[in-house]
Amino acid sequence: MYESYYGLSAKPFQLRPDPHFFFGSKGHKRAMAYLEYGLSQGEGFIVITGEVGAGKTTLVRNLLGHIPLDQIVAAHIVNTSLDPEDTLRMVVSAFGLPYEGASKAELLNRLEQFLRSVDRQGKRALLVIDEAQNLNARTVEELRMLSNFQTDDRSLLQTFLLGQPEFRATLHSPTMQQLRQRVIASYHLGPMDAPETRAYVEHRLATVGWKGDPAFDDSAHAAIYAYSGGIPRKTNTLMDRVLLMGYLEELHGFTGAHIEEVVRDISDEFQAPEGLGEPDAASMRAAPGQHDLQHGERRGASVEQLDERMMRLEKSIVSVLSILKKIAATPPGSQRQLDQE
């Protein structure tokens, strides 16, 4: 919508992780160095944690986009809310092996034979587990056991674990001692600082052909950082809305006041509608088993309704803006003909 208005080749602030937009902040460069170091070792576990939206998935996709395919066979798993056996099936499937109807013993045998075949070809196998904070202790132990596939002199499988900060609690629990002994490097990816957030915004814009239109003054960048706290995903969410507002209001320069206006709009949109607040203690006691489910369903419905209203509103605004532009461009003598249309 706003891309053509500002002369951009694509949306610069999409939420989908895209290694094409990878920005090497100090933290991201260090995390990448840990991943590359682990890759060079060819064994054990590498653990990367970070806040929601910190850029962990973009980080690993950037890595996977640069690994030599003639040397490394990689599998990437993002669905981790599974029990141990289903996780094993996901691992087998991610490496392109059949898994339906197989017992656990058959799955392990297929995986081991595959890993040994990869090794005979002079390659290595890499397993990347995203959203590792969803793994329970039994599933983590199942993954650790996979590292027991070895030849006489090397491991047949290396694993990268990426997750939110709570995964660190799992990792340091008393039952995880054997896994910790196999972690060769661990790094926590923190948020960007203010100068890096500014550079991040400008980097993503420049990636799609930005030539300085629109412009952002110092107060705008300060407001962007104040809202996002240096978290890439929050920055993307905000900036996408900022550029949409700029298109609708025909802005070519943004100040802190413009950014704060969008922040207020976002905050208002995500306030719970009346009647959807937290229930009182009496209602929770009356239906303890139903409360979380019903409350979650109501929240889901309200978010869907909000999305629909926002889409309709945006379409209406664009339609009105198009009509106004048409009226402004119509010569005075042609106004009657326009009215008849």
mmCIF file of N, CA and C in Angstrom, residues 137-203:
data_model
loop_
_atom_site.group_PDB
_atom_site.id
_atom_site.type_symbol
_atom_site.label_atom_id
_atom_site.label_comp_id
_atom_site.label_asym_id
_atom_site.label_seq_id
_atom_site.Cartn_x
_atom_site.Cartn_y
_atom_site.Cartn_z
ATOM 1 N N ALA A 137 11.063 -31.278 30.127
ATOM 2 C CA ALA A 137 12.315 -31.931 30.503
ATOM 3 C C ALA A 137 12.490 -33.277 29.803
ATOM 4 N N ARG A 138 11.410 -34.036 29.655
ATOM 5 C CA ARG A 138 11.504 -35.348 29.013
ATOM 6 C C ARG A 138 11.862 -35.205 27.532
ATOM 7 N N THR A 139 11.314 -34.180 26.883
ATOM 8 C CA THR A 139 11.617 -33.967 25.468
ATOM 9 C C THR A 139 13.065 -33.521 25.292
ATOM 10 N N VAL A 140 13.539 -32.636 26.167
ATOM 11 C CA VAL A 140 14.939 -32.210 26.108
ATOM 12 C C VAL A 140 15.864 -33.413 26.285
ATOM 13 N N GLU A 141 15.504 -34.296 27.201
ATOM 14 C CA GLU A 141 16.310 -35.491 27.417
ATOM 15 C C GLU A 141 16.312 -36.378 26.171
ATOM 16 N N GLU A 142 15.163 -36.455 25.482
ATOM 17 C CA GLU A 142 15.089 -37.243 24.240
ATOM 18 C C GLU A 142 16.041 -36.667 23.198
ATOM 19 N N LEU A 143 16.101 -35.350 23.108
ATOM 20 C CA LEU A 143 17.015 -34.714 22.162
ATOM 21 C C LEU A 143 18.468 -34.948 22.560
ATOM 22 N N ARG A 144 18.728 -34.922 23.864
ATOM 23 C CA ARG A 144 20.098 -35.183 24.312
ATOM 24 C C ARG A 144 20.540 -36.586 23.922
ATOM 25 N N MET A 145 19.621 -37.541 24.032
ATOM 26 C CA MET A 145 19.968 -38.920 23.705
ATOM 27 C C MET A 145 20.364 -39.060 22.234
ATOM 28 N N LEU A 146 19.820 -38.191 21.376
ATOM 29 C CA LEU A 146 20.185 -38.268 19.959
ATOM 30 C C LEU A 146 21.662 -37.949 19.734
ATOM 31 N N SER A 147 22.240 -37.196 20.656
ATOM 32 C CA SER A 147 23.661 -36.871 20.516
ATOM 33 C C SER A 147 24.555 -38.075 20.792
ATOM 34 N N ASN A 148 23.956 -39.188 21.237
ATOM 35 C CA ASN A 148 24.739 -40.410 21.457
ATOM 36 C C ASN A 148 25.048 -41.136 20.157
ATOM 37 N N PHE A 149 24.421 -40.721 19.053
ATOM 38 C CA PHE A 149 24.769 -41.309 17.756
ATOM 39 C C PHE A 149 26.154 -40.812 17.360
ATOM 40 N N GLN A 150 27.135 -41.701 17.375
ATOM 41 C CA GLN A 150 28.522 -41.322 17.130
ATOM 42 C C GLN A 150 29.258 -42.417 16.371
ATOM 43 N N THR A 151 30.352 -42.020 15.739
ATOM 44 C CA THR A 151 31.324 -42.982 15.242
ATOM 45 C C THR A 151 32.426 -43.069 16.294
ATOM 46 N N ASP A 152 33.514 -43.725 15.975
ATOM 47 C CA ASP A 152 34.605 -43.845 16.947
ATOM 48 C C ASP A 152 35.264 -42.507 17.253
ATOM 49 N N ASP A 153 35.204 -41.590 16.304
ATOM 50 C CA ASP A 153 35.952 -40.344 16.506
ATOM 51 C C ASP A 153 35.135 -39.066 16.375
ATOM 52 N N ARG A 154 33.839 -39.157 16.098
ATOM 53 C CA ARG A 154 33.071 -37.916 15.964
ATOM 54 C C ARG A 154 31.587 -38.171 16.182
ATOM 55 N N SER A 155 30.886 -37.074 16.489
ATOM 56 C CA SER A 155 29.437 -37.119 16.680
ATOM 57 C C SER A 155 28.745 -37.065 15.323
ATOM 58 N N LEU A 156 27.618 -37.756 15.217
ATOM 59 C CA LEU A 156 26.881 -37.782 13.956
ATOM 60 C C LEU A 156 25.828 -36.684 13.868
ATOM 61 N N LEU A 157 25.521 -36.036 14.989
ATOM 62 C CA LEU A 157 24.472 -35.012 14.996
ATOM 63 C C LEU A 157 24.850 -33.884 15.940
ATOM 64 N N GLN A 158 24.716 -32.666 15.438
ATOM 65 C CA GLN A 158 24.914 -31.477 16.258
ATOM 66 C C GLN A 158 23.576 -30.743 16.358
ATOM 67 N N THR A 159 23.324 -30.129 17.524
ATOM 68 C CA THR A 159 22.022 -29.499 17.757
ATOM 69 C C THR A 159 22.176 -28.061 18.242
ATOM 70 N N PHE A 160 21.400 -27.157 17.631
ATOM 71 C CA PHE A 160 21.287 -25.776 18.094
ATOM 72 C C PHE A 160 19.916 -25.618 18.745
ATOM 73 N N LEU A 161 19.875 -25.043 19.936
ATOM 74 C CA LEU A 161 18.628 -24.797 20.650
ATOM 75 C C LEU A 161 18.422 -23.291 20.791
ATOM 76 N N LEU A 162 17.310 -22.780 20.265
ATOM 77 C CA LEU A 162 16.990 -21.364 20.360
ATOM 78 C C LEU A 162 15.678 -21.205 21.098
ATOM 79 N N GLY A 163 15.653 -20.324 22.098
ATOM 80 C CA GLY A 163 14.427 -20.174 22.867
ATOM 81 C C GLY A 163 14.374 -18.866 23.627
ATOM 82 N N GLN A 164 13.240 -18.645 24.260
ATOM 83 C CA GLN A 164 13.047 -17.462 25.093
ATOM 84 C C GLN A 164 13.760 -17.642 26.434
ATOM 85 N N PRO A 165 13.902 -16.569 27.216
ATOM 86 C CA PRO A 165 14.712 -16.637 28.436
ATOM 87 C C PRO A 165 14.335 -17.752 29.398
ATOM 88 N N GLU A 166 13.057 -18.144 29.431
ATOM 89 C CA GLU A 166 12.667 -19.188 30.382
ATOM 90 C C GLU A 166 13.323 -20.527 30.087
ATOM 91 N N PHE A 167 13.833 -20.711 28.862
ATOM 92 C CA PHE A 167 14.532 -21.966 28.567
ATOM 93 C C PHE A 167 15.806 -22.092 29.395
ATOM 94 N N ARG A 168 16.361 -20.962 29.800
ATOM 95 C CA ARG A 168 17.568 -21.009 30.635
ATOM 96 C C ARG A 168 17.271 -21.663 31.978
ATOM 97 N N ALA A 169 16.043 -21.449 32.488
ATOM 98 C CA ALA A 169 15.657 -22.099 33.743
ATOM 99 C C ALA A 169 15.596 -23.613 33.558
ATOM 100 N N THR A 170 15.043 -24.042 32.413
ATOM 101 C CA THR A 170 15.012 -25.478 32.118
ATOM 102 C C THR A 170 16.419 -26.036 32.023
ATOM 103 N N LEU A 171 17.273 -25.319 31.336
ATOM 104 C CA LEU A 171 18.647 -25.778 31.119
ATOM 105 C C LEU A 171 19.416 -25.924 32.425
ATOM 106 N N HIS A 172 19.134 -25.056 33.396
ATOM 107 C CA HIS A 172 19.877 -25.072 34.658
ATOM 108 C C HIS A 172 19.154 -25.828 35.769
ATOM 109 N N SER A 173 18.107 -26.548 35.418
ATOM 110 C CA SER A 173 17.437 -27.366 36.429
ATOM 111 C C SER A 173 18.308 -28.570 36.787
ATOM 112 N N PRO A 174 18.127 -29.143 37.973
ATOM 113 C CA PRO A 174 18.983 -30.255 38.427
ATOM 114 C C PRO A 174 18.994 -31.448 37.486
ATOM 115 N N THR A 175 17.889 -31.681 36.765
ATOM 116 C CA THR A 175 17.806 -32.858 35.895
ATOM 117 C C THR A 175 18.534 -32.675 34.563
ATOM 118 N N MET A 176 19.029 -31.464 34.295
ATOM 119 C CA MET A 176 19.648 -31.177 33.005
ATOM 120 C C MET A 176 21.174 -31.206 33.051
ATOM 121 N N GLN A 177 21.744 -31.805 34.070
ATOM 122 C CA GLN A 177 23.201 -31.799 34.212
ATOM 123 C C GLN A 177 23.902 -32.444 33.012
ATOM 124 N N GLN A 178 23.360 -33.572 32.537
ATOM 125 C CA GLN A 178 24.006 -34.248 31.413
ATOM 126 C C GLN A 178 23.951 -33.404 30.147
ATOM 127 N N LEU A 179 22.838 -32.686 29.937
ATOM 128 C CA LEU A 179 22.759 -31.810 28.774
ATOM 129 C C LEU A 179 23.746 -30.657 28.897
ATOM 130 N N ARG A 180 23.820 -30.055 30.084
ATOM 131 C CA ARG A 180 24.729 -28.921 30.273
ATOM 132 C C ARG A 180 26.167 -29.311 29.968
ATOM 133 N N GLN A 181 26.518 -30.554 30.255
ATOM 134 C CA GLN A 181 27.889 -31.007 29.982
ATOM 135 C C GLN A 181 28.179 -31.089 28.492
ATOM 136 N N ARG A 182 27.116 -31.097 27.675
ATOM 137 C CA ARG A 182 27.310 -31.195 26.234
ATOM 138 C C ARG A 182 27.080 -29.865 25.519
ATOM 139 N N VAL A 183 26.784 -28.810 26.280
ATOM 140 C CA VAL A 183 26.640 -27.477 25.705
ATOM 141 C C VAL A 183 28.032 -26.862 25.568
ATOM 142 N N ILE A 184 28.457 -26.621 24.346
ATOM 143 C CA ILE A 184 29.805 -26.084 24.142
ATOM 144 C C ILE A 184 29.813 -24.558 24.079
ATOM 145 N N ALA A 185 28.637 -23.939 23.902
ATOM 146 C CA ALA A 185 28.554 -22.474 23.922
ATOM 147 C C ALA A 185 27.111 -22.060 24.160
ATOM 148 N N SER A 186 26.926 -20.968 24.902
ATOM 149 C CA SER A 186 25.594 -20.446 25.202
ATOM 150 C C SER A 186 25.659 -18.926 25.201
ATOM 151 N N TYR A 187 24.619 -18.295 24.610
ATOM 152 C CA TYR A 187 24.616 -16.835 24.532
ATOM 153 C C TYR A 187 23.186 -16.322 24.660
ATOM 154 N N HIS A 188 23.021 -15.219 25.397
ATOM 155 C CA HIS A 188 21.712 -14.577 25.529
ATOM 156 C C HIS A 188 21.689 -13.309 24.682
ATOM 157 N N LEU A 189 20.753 -13.261 23.731
ATOM 158 C CA LEU A 189 20.635 -12.136 22.812
ATOM 159 C C LEU A 189 19.737 -11.067 23.421
ATOM 160 N N GLY A 190 20.321 -9.944 23.773
ATOM 161 C CA GLY A 190 19.564 -8.856 24.378
ATOM 162 C C GLY A 190 19.049 -7.868 23.346
ATOM 163 N N PRO A 191 18.323 -6.840 23.778
ATOM 164 C CA PRO A 191 17.792 -5.832 22.844
ATOM 165 C C PRO A 191 18.891 -4.918 22.326
ATOM 166 N N MET A 192 18.602 -4.231 21.244
ATOM 167 C CA MET A 192 19.533 -3.246 20.692
ATOM 168 C C MET A 192 19.474 -1.964 21.512
ATOM 169 N N ASP A 193 20.549 -1.189 21.474
ATOM 170 C CA ASP A 193 20.519 0.106 22.132
ATOM 171 C C ASP A 193 19.926 1.139 21.161
ATOM 172 N N ALA A 194 19.841 2.392 21.608
ATOM 173 C CA ALA A 194 19.180 3.421 20.795
ATOM 174 C C ALA A 194 19.875 3.669 19.450
ATOM 175 N N PRO A 195 21.205 3.843 19.414
ATOM 176 C CA PRO A 195 21.852 4.042 18.110
ATOM 177 C C PRO A 195 21.679 2.844 17.177
ATOM 178 N N GLU A 196 21.719 1.629 17.740
ATOM 179 C CA GLU A 196 21.530 0.444 16.904
ATOM 180 C C GLU A 196 20.109 0.361 16.375
ATOM 181 N N THR A 197 19.123 0.764 17.190
ATOM 182 C CA THR A 197 17.739 0.752 16.728
ATOM 183 C C THR A 197 17.552 1.710 15.567
ATOM 184 N N ARG A 198 18.182 2.865 15.655
ATOM 185 C CA ARG A 198 18.111 3.822 14.529
ATOM 186 C C ARG A 198 18.761 3.225 13.280
ATOM 187 N N ALA A 199 19.938 2.624 13.459
ATOM 188 C CA ALA A 199 20.632 2.011 12.325
ATOM 189 C C ALA A 199 19.813 0.847 11.753
ATOM 190 N N TYR A 200 19.115 0.125 12.626
ATOM 191 C CA TYR A 200 18.280 -0.994 12.196
ATOM 192 C C TYR A 200 17.140 -0.502 11.303
ATOM 193 N N VAL A 201 16.474 0.560 11.733
ATOM 194 C CA VAL A 201 15.368 1.140 10.950
ATOM 195 C C VAL A 201 15.882 1.579 9.581
ATOM 196 N N GLU A 202 16.994 2.295 9.563
ATOM 197 C CA GLU A 202 17.531 2.808 8.307
ATOM 198 C C GLU A 202 18.041 1.674 7.419
ATOM 199 N N HIS A 203 18.581 0.618 8.026
ATOM 200 C CA HIS A 203 19.061 -0.538 7.265
ATOM 201 C C HIS A 203 17.913 -1.221 6.538
#
